[in-house]
Amino acid sequence: MSPRPRPVTQRIAARSLADELQIPAEHLDRAAALTQIASLLVSHPQMGDALIFKGGAIMTTVDGSPRFSRDLDSVSIIGEAHANKMIKAAWIDEALSTPAARRIVRYSTPAQSTRTKSLSVPIITCHSLTGGPPINISLSVTWREKLCLPPVAVTVTNEVTGATYEIRVMQAIERCAEKVRAFLERRLPRDAYDLYYYLQAVLTPSDVARLQPLIATKLEASDPRVLVTGLDLEQECQAACETAALDYPSNVVLRGAAPTWPEVQVELDRLARVLRGLVAP
Amino acid sequence: MLAPDGYLTGRAALGLYGLDDQVASEIDVVSNDHRRSVRYRQQTICFVASPARIARARSRKRQIGSTIGRVASPAQALFDCLEDAGQPLMPSEVIRAMRTLGGVEPGQLGRLDAMAIKRGSPSLARRVGYCLEGAGAEPSNRLRHLARSNNDYTSLGRIWSRVLDSSWRVITSTSKEAILAESAV
């Protein structure tokens, strides 16, 4: 008598998916938890309509970037006029402690104000959907900078449960402009990879043509200014590439193989051309 | 791989405690003997052969994937990150991790201060002191004295431009104000 086939539970299906994608199950867990936390936050009656998501987690879930992220970044903006809305720490704590949240969140540190106009929850420990150890993610919400472009509504899918959620995200071109600022200020290989991905797979040529004024606006809003006023940004981008190349692909964890540095460099050279004639404000 | 006394440290250990928001591509393991790096899917396990470090390290047993292994305590993991010549974390990431740690296990920051004093390295004392102060902790006077026991400056993180912090004698690439702003996001 042949053994009865084992029923395919969500846990088994998730582990099979991780094997298929050649990634540790923990990464799949984290991606799933990030989308679930985002859905919990947007379900909150007072702040749900004010949260616009951005950052690495959104690049993964919305743009399909193969790079993994551990944190969920959000900006708080409301209305057509993009007037800033202050988010209260208590609202975040409420959103993370509802009965629905308790099925996902095992423990979270209280939301804390890190500096003016921003809040963070440094540790949100979530249950693993693949049967592994609990996973930690972090959340930050800021309302320091105004959005340059209206946000867009997107539907994201939880890869493990298959559930879909509606969230609003910052437009890809604006996220790319913020990433350019981060790359010029930090010169990290992971920022170089993200820019490569934006320019190669997300932005259209017309988007790239609109990028320069957005970058200028983002640099203008930097607080504090990291780049010296009057600095030639094309040269600064080339210098940032040289620094990032030394460590690449350190701390760039992707589904599949990372592109080689010359491949990344081609896209960053395009970016340098976008920055031609622009100086740090 | 961690048996019998080896322990997991660095960014991967901080990630297990929820103190780092990036996924580690290199998993640092301190072991008793020399071993080659091992590639596992998208991550590389790098071994640092240091029986002396194992002897003095503080570690905890934690679940790592499907197994139980020794993981550096949060203070030890931060200490190892600052001691490592490669310094895998940016100063802002170390400060953010320390600030988070101060909120959940405040005693660990005092331990970090004590570990740096015990090591007796002025260079390490400068890095630890600078980051502790940035995280809002009060470094001890003994740590300050150790950091200023010679006139050298010590680099913190990858350096592409020189910003000097004269109080801790540390060289960084961006101003302390910018590092603190970055660590707060």
Tab-separated table of C-alpha atoms in Angstrom:
chain	number	residue	atom	x	y	z
A	1	MET	CA	0.000	0.000	0.000
A	2	SER	CA	1.492	3.329	-1.040
A	3	PRO	CA	1.792	6.012	1.656
A	4	ARG	CA	-0.860	8.686	1.662
A	5	PRO	CA	0.416	11.905	0.069
A	6	ARG	CA	1.206	14.606	2.607
A	7	PRO	CA	-1.281	17.486	2.418
A	8	VAL	CA	0.301	20.650	1.043
A	9	THR	CA	0.035	23.145	3.860
A	10	GLN	CA	0.880	26.817	3.549
A	11	ARG	CA	4.127	26.103	5.391
A	12	ILE	CA	5.180	23.330	2.997
A	13	ALA	CA	4.197	25.407	-0.035
A	14	ALA	CA	6.248	28.336	1.252
A	15	ARG	CA	9.303	26.175	1.838
A	16	SER	CA	8.972	24.708	-1.668
A	17	LEU	CA	8.758	28.229	-3.062
A	18	ALA	CA	11.934	29.209	-1.177
A	19	ASP	CA	13.720	26.152	-2.596
A	20	GLU	CA	12.468	26.944	-6.065
A	21	LEU	CA	13.716	30.536	-5.792
A	22	GLN	CA	17.017	29.331	-4.252
A	23	ILE	CA	16.678	31.649	-1.272
A	24	PRO	CA	16.615	30.995	2.484
A	25	ALA	CA	13.016	30.628	3.716
A	26	GLU	CA	13.722	33.491	6.139
A	27	HIS	CA	13.846	35.966	3.245
A	28	LEU	CA	10.455	34.841	1.995
A	29	ASP	CA	9.093	35.149	5.527
A	30	ARG	CA	10.399	38.672	5.815
A	31	ALA	CA	8.944	39.776	2.489
A	32	ALA	CA	5.571	38.334	3.542
A	33	ALA	CA	5.719	40.016	6.953
A	34	LEU	CA	6.524	43.384	5.403
A	35	THR	CA	3.423	43.291	3.202
A	36	GLN	CA	1.282	42.161	6.147
A	37	ILE	CA	2.569	44.966	8.370
A	38	ALA	CA	1.891	47.470	5.577
A	39	SER	CA	-1.684	46.189	5.333
A	40	LEU	CA	-2.150	46.513	9.113
A	41	LEU	CA	-0.976	50.111	9.057
A	42	VAL	CA	-3.217	51.159	6.181
A	43	SER	CA	-6.189	49.524	7.953
A	44	HIS	CA	-5.887	51.987	10.834
A	45	PRO	CA	-8.805	54.453	10.627
A	46	GLN	CA	-6.841	57.600	11.498
A	47	MET	CA	-3.553	57.139	9.690
A	48	GLY	CA	-4.337	54.582	6.990
A	49	ASP	CA	-5.125	57.166	4.317
A	50	ALA	CA	-2.057	59.222	5.186
A	51	LEU	CA	0.632	56.598	4.709
A	52	ILE	CA	2.619	56.443	1.510
A	53	PHE	CA	5.205	53.683	1.321
A	54	LYS	CA	8.685	53.827	-0.171
A	55	GLY	CA	12.101	52.225	0.353
A	56	GLY	CA	13.643	48.844	-0.291
A	57	ALA	CA	10.625	46.775	0.732
A	58	ILE	CA	8.462	48.594	-1.819
A	59	MET	CA	11.108	48.109	-4.490
A	60	THR	CA	10.849	44.387	-3.834
A	61	THR	CA	7.081	44.049	-3.626
A	62	VAL	CA	5.966	46.660	-6.182
A	63	ASP	CA	8.836	46.988	-8.653
A	64	GLY	CA	9.869	43.345	-8.451
A	65	SER	CA	13.438	44.121	-7.361
A	66	PRO	CA	15.294	40.945	-6.414
A	67	ARG	CA	17.069	42.681	-3.491
A	68	PHE	CA	15.826	41.827	-0.022
A	69	SER	CA	15.006	44.396	2.607
A	70	ARG	CA	14.372	44.183	6.314
A	71	ASP	CA	12.671	47.510	6.955
A	72	LEU	CA	9.464	49.207	5.916
A	73	ASP	CA	9.737	52.938	5.214
A	74	SER	CA	6.782	55.177	4.942
A	75	VAL	CA	6.059	58.860	4.541
A	76	SER	CA	2.942	60.481	5.877
A	77	ILE	CA	1.251	62.773	3.413
A	78	ILE	CA	-2.422	63.459	2.931
A	79	GLY	CA	-4.602	65.211	0.398
A	80	GLU	CA	-4.026	66.662	-3.036
A	81	ALA	CA	-2.127	69.613	-1.615
A	82	HIS	CA	0.345	67.190	-0.002
A	83	ALA	CA	-0.059	68.843	3.362
A	84	ASN	CA	1.895	66.946	5.977
A	85	LYS	CA	-0.032	64.969	8.525
A	86	MET	CA	1.467	64.207	11.874
A	87	ILE	CA	1.325	60.564	12.850
A	88	LYS	CA	0.975	59.680	16.513
A	89	ALA	CA	3.033	56.908	18.075
A	90	ALA	CA	-0.134	55.586	19.737
A	91	TRP	CA	-1.769	54.997	16.334
A	92	ILE	CA	1.123	52.798	15.214
A	93	ASP	CA	1.000	50.863	18.496
A	94	GLU	CA	-2.770	50.418	18.035
A	95	ALA	CA	-2.352	49.176	14.460
A	96	LEU	CA	0.219	46.616	15.606
A	97	SER	CA	-1.877	45.291	18.482
A	98	THR	CA	-5.286	44.600	16.912
A	99	PRO	CA	-6.592	40.990	16.948
A	100	ALA	CA	-5.621	40.709	13.264
A	101	ALA	CA	-2.137	42.018	14.079
A	102	ARG	CA	-1.641	39.502	16.870
A	103	ARG	CA	-1.810	36.707	14.283
A	104	ILE	CA	1.224	38.241	12.579
A	105	VAL	CA	3.081	40.262	15.209
A	106	ARG	CA	4.569	38.408	18.130
A	107	TYR	CA	6.150	41.395	19.828
A	108	SER	CA	6.911	44.985	18.962
A	109	THR	CA	8.808	47.720	20.753
A	110	PRO	CA	6.728	50.869	21.329
A	111	ALA	CA	6.836	53.415	18.522
A	112	GLN	CA	9.302	56.133	19.417
A	113	SER	CA	10.052	59.565	18.110
A	114	THR	CA	13.587	59.531	16.704
A	115	ARG	CA	13.836	63.201	15.789
A	116	THR	CA	11.373	65.865	14.807
A	117	LYS	CA	8.778	64.728	12.298
A	118	SER	CA	9.594	61.031	12.342
A	119	LEU	CA	8.707	57.905	14.279
A	120	SER	CA	10.195	54.459	14.309
A	121	VAL	CA	9.429	51.014	15.616
A	122	PRO	CA	12.930	49.502	15.777
A	123	ILE	CA	11.867	45.906	16.357
A	124	ILE	CA	8.697	44.178	15.175
A	125	THR	CA	9.032	40.450	15.768
A	126	CYS	CA	6.733	38.483	13.475
A	127	HIS	CA	5.666	34.847	13.385
A	128	SER	CA	7.339	32.835	10.672
A	129	LEU	CA	5.017	31.535	7.963
A	130	THR	CA	7.505	28.871	6.927
A	131	GLY	CA	7.992	27.327	10.372
A	132	GLY	CA	11.347	28.988	11.022
A	133	PRO	CA	12.415	31.180	13.953
A	134	PRO	CA	10.591	34.507	14.487
A	135	ILE	CA	11.744	37.276	12.184
A	136	ASN	CA	12.508	40.877	13.007
A	137	ILE	CA	11.649	43.836	10.855
A	138	SER	CA	11.672	47.560	11.527
A	139	LEU	CA	9.361	50.392	10.585
A	140	SER	CA	9.971	54.088	10.152
A	141	VAL	CA	7.472	56.822	9.377
A	142	THR	CA	8.551	60.340	8.501
A	143	TRP	CA	6.681	63.479	7.507
A	144	ARG	CA	9.735	65.693	7.210
A	145	GLU	CA	9.661	66.129	3.440
A	146	LYS	CA	6.775	66.835	1.138
A	147	LEU	CA	6.074	64.604	-1.825
A	148	CYS	CA	6.988	66.081	-5.206
A	149	LEU	CA	4.558	63.907	-7.177
A	150	PRO	CA	1.146	62.466	-6.274
A	151	PRO	CA	1.318	58.935	-4.839
A	152	VAL	CA	-0.058	55.940	-6.743
A	153	ALA	CA	-2.261	53.101	-5.481
A	154	VAL	CA	-0.909	49.601	-6.066
A	155	THR	CA	-1.980	46.087	-5.185
A	156	VAL	CA	0.687	43.952	-3.541
A	157	THR	CA	0.534	40.198	-3.137
A	158	ASN	CA	1.818	38.238	-0.185
A	159	GLU	CA	3.905	35.511	-1.829
A	160	VAL	CA	3.327	33.054	0.998
A	161	THR	CA	-0.397	33.419	1.704
A	162	GLY	CA	-1.451	34.716	-1.709
A	163	ALA	CA	-3.447	37.521	-0.037
A	164	THR	CA	-3.546	40.890	-1.822
A	165	TYR	CA	-3.443	44.329	-0.234
A	166	GLU	CA	-4.065	47.811	-1.581
A	167	ILE	CA	-1.462	50.369	-0.526
A	168	ARG	CA	-0.325	53.769	-1.796
A	169	VAL	CA	3.304	54.228	-2.764
A	170	MET	CA	5.589	57.050	-3.777
A	171	GLN	CA	6.058	57.157	-7.560
A	172	ALA	CA	9.070	55.182	-8.788
A	173	ILE	CA	10.714	58.233	-10.319
A	174	GLU	CA	10.556	60.099	-6.997
A	175	ARG	CA	11.855	57.068	-5.116
A	176	CYS	CA	14.706	56.912	-7.620
A	177	ALA	CA	15.496	60.611	-7.013
A	178	GLU	CA	15.691	59.918	-3.262
A	179	LYS	CA	17.925	56.947	-3.964
A	180	VAL	CA	20.250	59.157	-6.022
A	181	ARG	CA	20.553	61.489	-3.037
A	182	ALA	CA	21.272	58.539	-0.739
A	183	PHE	CA	23.889	57.176	-3.146
A	184	LEU	CA	25.690	60.511	-3.382
A	185	GLU	CA	25.661	60.867	0.399
A	186	ARG	CA	26.452	57.267	1.424
A	187	ARG	CA	28.194	55.693	-1.610
A	188	LEU	CA	26.968	52.221	-0.694
A	189	PRO	CA	26.993	49.223	-3.060
A	190	ARG	CA	23.344	48.451	-2.236
A	191	ASP	CA	22.301	51.962	-3.329
A	192	ALA	CA	24.330	51.481	-6.523
A	193	TYR	CA	22.462	48.240	-7.183
A	194	ASP	CA	19.068	49.881	-6.525
A	195	LEU	CA	19.873	52.670	-8.973
A	196	TYR	CA	20.978	50.099	-11.542
A	197	TYR	CA	17.633	48.341	-11.081
A	198	TYR	CA	15.583	51.558	-11.342
A	199	LEU	CA	17.359	52.697	-14.497
A	200	GLN	CA	17.477	49.291	-16.131
A	201	ALA	CA	14.094	47.817	-15.238
A	202	VAL	CA	11.685	50.372	-13.765
A	203	LEU	CA	12.053	53.839	-15.299
A	204	THR	CA	11.211	54.636	-18.895
A	205	PRO	CA	13.439	56.981	-20.971
A	206	SER	CA	10.885	59.775	-20.425
A	207	ASP	CA	11.069	59.172	-16.655
A	208	VAL	CA	14.861	59.441	-16.786
A	209	ALA	CA	14.522	62.734	-18.670
A	210	ARG	CA	12.350	64.073	-15.797
A	211	LEU	CA	14.766	62.920	-13.108
A	212	GLN	CA	17.134	65.911	-12.899
A	213	PRO	CA	14.734	68.521	-11.417
A	214	LEU	CA	13.457	65.948	-8.907
A	215	ILE	CA	16.998	65.172	-7.746
A	216	ALA	CA	17.651	68.907	-7.375
A	217	THR	CA	14.497	69.252	-5.236
A	218	LYS	CA	15.450	66.298	-3.041
A	219	LEU	CA	18.970	67.646	-2.504
A	220	GLU	CA	17.488	71.043	-1.639
A	221	ALA	CA	15.359	69.382	1.051
A	222	SER	CA	18.302	67.531	2.626
A	223	ASP	CA	18.595	68.205	6.321
A	224	PRO	CA	21.435	68.460	7.188
A	225	ARG	CA	23.324	69.096	3.960
A	226	VAL	CA	25.917	66.408	3.450
A	227	LEU	CA	27.197	67.519	0.058
A	228	VAL	CA	29.218	70.729	-0.072
A	229	THR	CA	27.365	73.569	-1.797
A	230	GLY	CA	28.505	74.077	-5.378
A	231	LEU	CA	29.869	70.540	-5.763
A	232	ASP	CA	29.667	69.208	-9.336
A	233	LEU	CA	27.213	66.312	-9.019
A	234	GLU	CA	28.345	64.509	-12.173
A	235	GLN	CA	31.852	64.262	-10.725
A	236	GLU	CA	30.439	63.378	-7.315
A	237	CYS	CA	28.456	60.529	-8.892
A	238	GLN	CA	31.604	59.191	-10.557
A	239	ALA	CA	33.466	59.395	-7.240
A	240	ALA	CA	30.584	57.595	-5.503
A	241	CYS	CA	30.803	54.851	-8.152
A	242	GLU	CA	34.514	54.390	-7.478
A	243	THR	CA	33.862	54.018	-3.738
A	244	ALA	CA	30.898	51.652	-4.190
A	245	ALA	CA	32.844	49.519	-6.692
A	246	LEU	CA	35.417	48.690	-3.991
A	247	ASP	CA	32.824	46.816	-1.914
A	248	TYR	CA	30.350	45.645	-4.549
A	249	PRO	CA	28.477	43.271	-4.205
A	250	SER	CA	28.961	43.341	-0.426
A	251	ASN	CA	25.638	43.405	1.451
A	252	VAL	CA	23.637	43.108	-1.756
A	253	VAL	CA	21.501	40.005	-1.194
A	254	LEU	CA	19.442	39.138	-4.237
A	255	ARG	CA	17.247	36.409	-5.588
A	256	GLY	CA	19.650	34.984	-8.128
A	257	ALA	CA	23.071	36.253	-9.127
A	258	ALA	CA	24.051	39.883	-8.740
A	259	PRO	CA	24.922	41.741	-11.950
A	260	THR	CA	28.617	42.363	-12.469
A	261	TRP	CA	30.002	45.788	-11.596
A	262	PRO	CA	30.575	46.740	-15.288
A	263	GLU	CA	26.845	46.099	-15.885
A	264	VAL	CA	25.958	48.330	-12.928
A	265	GLN	CA	28.497	50.916	-14.044
A	266	VAL	CA	26.818	51.279	-17.459
A	267	GLU	CA	23.577	52.394	-15.792
A	268	LEU	CA	25.380	54.626	-13.298
A	269	ASP	CA	27.161	56.326	-16.207
A	270	ARG	CA	23.697	57.115	-17.591
A	271	LEU	CA	22.835	58.588	-14.219
A	272	ALA	CA	26.019	60.678	-14.219
A	273	ARG	CA	24.940	62.126	-17.564
A	274	VAL	CA	21.551	63.001	-16.035
A	275	LEU	CA	23.415	64.901	-13.311
A	276	ARG	CA	25.535	66.852	-15.824
A	277	GLY	CA	25.358	70.572	-15.139
A	278	LEU	CA	23.778	70.090	-11.706
A	279	VAL	CA	25.544	71.392	-8.611
A	280	ALA	CA	24.821	70.682	-4.948
A	281	PRO	CA	22.490	73.386	-3.568
B	1	MET	CA	29.862	24.982	11.346
B	2	LEU	CA	29.625	26.717	14.707
B	3	ALA	CA	30.574	23.599	16.676
B	4	PRO	CA	32.002	23.269	19.209
B	5	ASP	CA	32.710	26.824	20.381
B	6	GLY	CA	32.337	29.068	17.334
B	7	TYR	CA	29.815	31.844	17.316
B	8	LEU	CA	27.927	33.938	14.788
B	9	THR	CA	28.657	37.652	14.911
B	10	GLY	CA	28.582	40.890	12.902
B	11	ARG	CA	25.652	42.033	10.815
B	12	ALA	CA	23.995	38.605	10.765
B	13	ALA	CA	23.966	38.461	14.585
B	14	LEU	CA	22.591	41.994	14.837
B	15	GLY	CA	19.889	41.012	12.348
B	16	LEU	CA	18.843	38.090	14.564
B	17	TYR	CA	18.292	40.536	17.419
B	18	GLY	CA	16.429	42.945	15.145
B	19	LEU	CA	19.171	45.562	15.476
B	20	ASP	CA	20.019	45.889	11.793
B	21	ASP	CA	17.684	46.625	8.911
B	22	GLN	CA	19.771	45.136	6.103
B	23	VAL	CA	20.008	41.531	5.023
B	24	ALA	CA	23.587	40.312	5.538
B	25	SER	CA	25.340	38.969	2.450
B	26	GLU	CA	28.337	37.906	4.501
B	27	ILE	CA	27.753	35.869	7.621
B	28	ASP	CA	30.692	36.209	9.997
B	29	VAL	CA	31.556	33.252	12.185
B	30	VAL	CA	34.357	33.300	14.746
B	31	SER	CA	35.854	29.810	14.926
B	32	ASN	CA	38.712	27.993	16.603
B	33	ASP	CA	40.467	26.998	13.396
B	34	HIS	CA	41.035	28.237	9.861
B	35	ARG	CA	38.312	27.345	7.372
B	36	ARG	CA	37.496	28.353	3.859
B	37	SER	CA	34.530	30.618	3.172
B	38	VAL	CA	31.388	28.713	2.266
B	39	ARG	CA	28.841	29.979	-0.244
B	40	TYR	CA	25.241	29.188	0.692
B	41	ARG	CA	22.737	30.449	-1.873
B	42	GLN	CA	23.141	34.240	-1.927
B	43	GLN	CA	25.151	34.418	1.282
B	44	THR	CA	28.806	33.743	2.072
B	45	ILE	CA	29.808	32.347	5.439
B	46	CYS	CA	33.198	33.817	6.375
B	47	PHE	CA	35.264	32.300	9.187
B	48	VAL	CA	37.545	34.293	11.439
B	49	ALA	CA	39.963	31.945	13.213
B	50	SER	CA	40.441	33.392	16.667
B	51	PRO	CA	40.497	31.090	19.704
B	52	ALA	CA	41.384	34.141	21.847
B	53	ARG	CA	38.250	35.962	20.738
B	54	ILE	CA	36.132	32.880	21.442
B	55	ALA	CA	37.592	32.660	24.946
B	56	ARG	CA	36.590	36.188	25.898
B	57	ALA	CA	33.406	36.552	23.831
B	58	ARG	CA	29.939	36.678	25.338
B	59	SER	CA	27.450	34.654	23.359
B	60	ARG	CA	23.922	33.306	23.620
B	61	LYS	CA	22.221	30.217	22.252
B	62	ARG	CA	19.698	31.134	19.569
B	63	GLN	CA	17.742	29.417	16.851
B	64	ILE	CA	19.505	29.982	13.512
B	65	GLY	CA	17.361	28.649	10.678
B	66	SER	CA	16.447	25.124	11.727
B	67	THR	CA	19.250	24.656	14.246
B	68	ILE	CA	20.417	26.048	17.582
B	69	GLY	CA	23.792	27.785	17.611
B	70	ARG	CA	25.853	30.293	19.519
B	71	VAL	CA	25.321	33.920	18.575
B	72	ALA	CA	27.368	36.847	19.906
B	73	SER	CA	25.495	38.886	22.506
B	74	PRO	CA	24.272	42.213	21.069
B	75	ALA	CA	27.145	44.090	22.756
B	76	GLN	CA	29.658	41.534	21.504
B	77	ALA	CA	28.307	41.709	17.935
B	78	LEU	CA	28.592	45.506	17.926
B	79	PHE	CA	32.040	45.281	19.464
B	80	ASP	CA	33.161	42.823	16.770
B	81	CYS	CA	31.762	45.112	14.058
B	82	LEU	CA	33.763	48.050	15.411
B	83	GLU	CA	36.893	45.972	15.958
B	84	ASP	CA	36.834	44.448	12.482
B	85	ALA	CA	39.212	46.298	10.164
B	86	GLY	CA	36.664	46.030	7.348
B	87	GLN	CA	33.948	47.608	9.527
B	88	PRO	CA	30.954	46.130	7.746
B	89	LEU	CA	28.475	48.658	9.150
B	90	MET	CA	28.338	52.392	8.515
B	91	PRO	CA	28.658	54.618	11.615
B	92	SER	CA	24.973	55.559	11.286
B	93	GLU	CA	23.993	51.868	11.290
B	94	VAL	CA	26.086	51.184	14.409
B	95	ILE	CA	24.552	54.191	16.180
B	96	ARG	CA	21.028	53.149	15.197
B	97	ALA	CA	21.673	49.615	16.458
B	98	MET	CA	23.048	50.993	19.746
B	99	ARG	CA	20.059	53.290	20.173
B	100	THR	CA	17.656	50.383	19.589
B	101	LEU	CA	19.656	48.191	21.962
B	102	GLY	CA	19.553	50.926	24.596
B	103	GLY	CA	15.762	50.795	24.387
B	104	VAL	CA	15.437	47.028	24.852
B	105	GLU	CA	18.532	46.037	26.882
B	106	PRO	CA	20.134	49.182	28.313
B	107	GLY	CA	22.709	47.154	30.288
B	108	GLN	CA	24.320	46.009	27.041
B	109	LEU	CA	25.617	49.505	26.269
B	110	GLY	CA	27.399	49.673	29.625
B	111	ARG	CA	28.872	46.276	28.853
B	112	LEU	CA	30.127	47.556	25.501
B	113	ASP	CA	31.856	50.442	27.301
B	114	ALA	CA	33.430	47.993	29.773
B	115	MET	CA	34.558	45.644	26.973
B	116	ALA	CA	36.349	48.490	25.200
B	117	ILE	CA	38.122	49.523	28.415
B	118	LYS	CA	39.131	45.941	29.115
B	119	ARG	CA	40.583	45.569	25.620
B	120	GLY	CA	42.759	48.616	26.259
B	121	SER	CA	42.954	49.740	22.638
B	122	PRO	CA	42.714	53.554	22.254
B	123	SER	CA	41.631	53.100	18.638
B	124	LEU	CA	38.708	50.852	19.569
B	125	ALA	CA	37.836	53.119	22.505
B	126	ARG	CA	37.470	56.054	20.078
B	127	ARG	CA	35.093	54.172	17.798
B	128	VAL	CA	33.020	52.785	20.679
B	129	GLY	CA	32.911	56.146	22.473
B	130	TYR	CA	31.926	58.106	19.379
B	131	CYS	CA	29.084	55.707	18.586
B	132	LEU	CA	27.880	55.415	22.196
B	133	GLU	CA	27.703	59.190	22.486
B	134	GLY	CA	25.857	59.369	19.145
B	135	ALA	CA	23.335	56.841	20.450
B	136	GLY	CA	22.612	59.048	23.451
B	137	ALA	CA	24.490	56.938	25.998
B	138	GLU	CA	27.022	58.464	28.372
B	139	PRO	CA	30.476	56.943	27.771
B	140	SER	CA	32.509	56.504	30.961
B	141	ASN	CA	35.403	58.785	31.871
B	142	ARG	CA	37.749	55.802	31.733
B	143	LEU	CA	36.751	55.238	28.093
B	144	ARG	CA	37.321	58.933	27.330
B	145	HIS	CA	40.761	58.819	28.923
B	146	LEU	CA	41.665	55.681	26.994
B	147	ALA	CA	40.489	57.239	23.711
B	148	ARG	CA	42.669	60.297	24.334
B	149	SER	CA	45.687	58.392	25.594
B	150	ASN	CA	47.594	59.166	22.394
B	151	ASN	CA	47.311	61.803	19.681
B	152	ASP	CA	46.329	59.529	16.796
B	153	TYR	CA	43.051	59.710	14.898
B	154	THR	CA	41.073	56.563	14.031
B	155	SER	CA	38.877	56.050	10.979
B	156	LEU	CA	35.272	54.986	11.430
B	157	GLY	CA	33.548	53.351	8.450
B	158	ARG	CA	34.688	53.711	4.865
B	159	ILE	CA	36.528	56.984	4.323
B	160	TRP	CA	36.337	59.018	1.110
B	161	SER	CA	36.563	62.493	2.623
B	162	ARG	CA	38.038	63.465	5.976
B	163	VAL	CA	35.788	64.974	8.632
B	164	LEU	CA	37.622	65.108	11.966
B	165	ASP	CA	35.856	64.778	15.311
B	166	SER	CA	38.303	66.249	17.795
B	167	SER	CA	36.471	65.166	20.938
B	168	TRP	CA	36.832	61.446	20.141
B	169	ARG	CA	39.699	61.749	17.638
B	170	VAL	CA	37.706	59.957	14.966
B	171	ILE	CA	37.775	60.452	11.179
B	172	THR	CA	34.514	59.958	9.294
B	173	SER	CA	33.366	60.723	5.758
B	174	THR	CA	30.448	62.925	6.759
B	175	SER	CA	29.756	65.258	9.667
B	176	LYS	CA	28.494	63.922	12.986
B	177	GLU	CA	25.279	65.874	12.428
B	178	ALA	CA	24.705	64.044	9.119
B	179	ILE	CA	25.540	60.666	10.680
B	180	LEU	CA	23.062	61.272	13.501
B	181	ALA	CA	20.369	62.376	11.030
B	182	GLU	CA	20.959	59.244	8.948
B	183	SER	CA	20.847	57.038	12.052
B	184	ALA	CA	17.514	58.529	13.071
B	185	VAL	CA	15.673	57.609	9.859
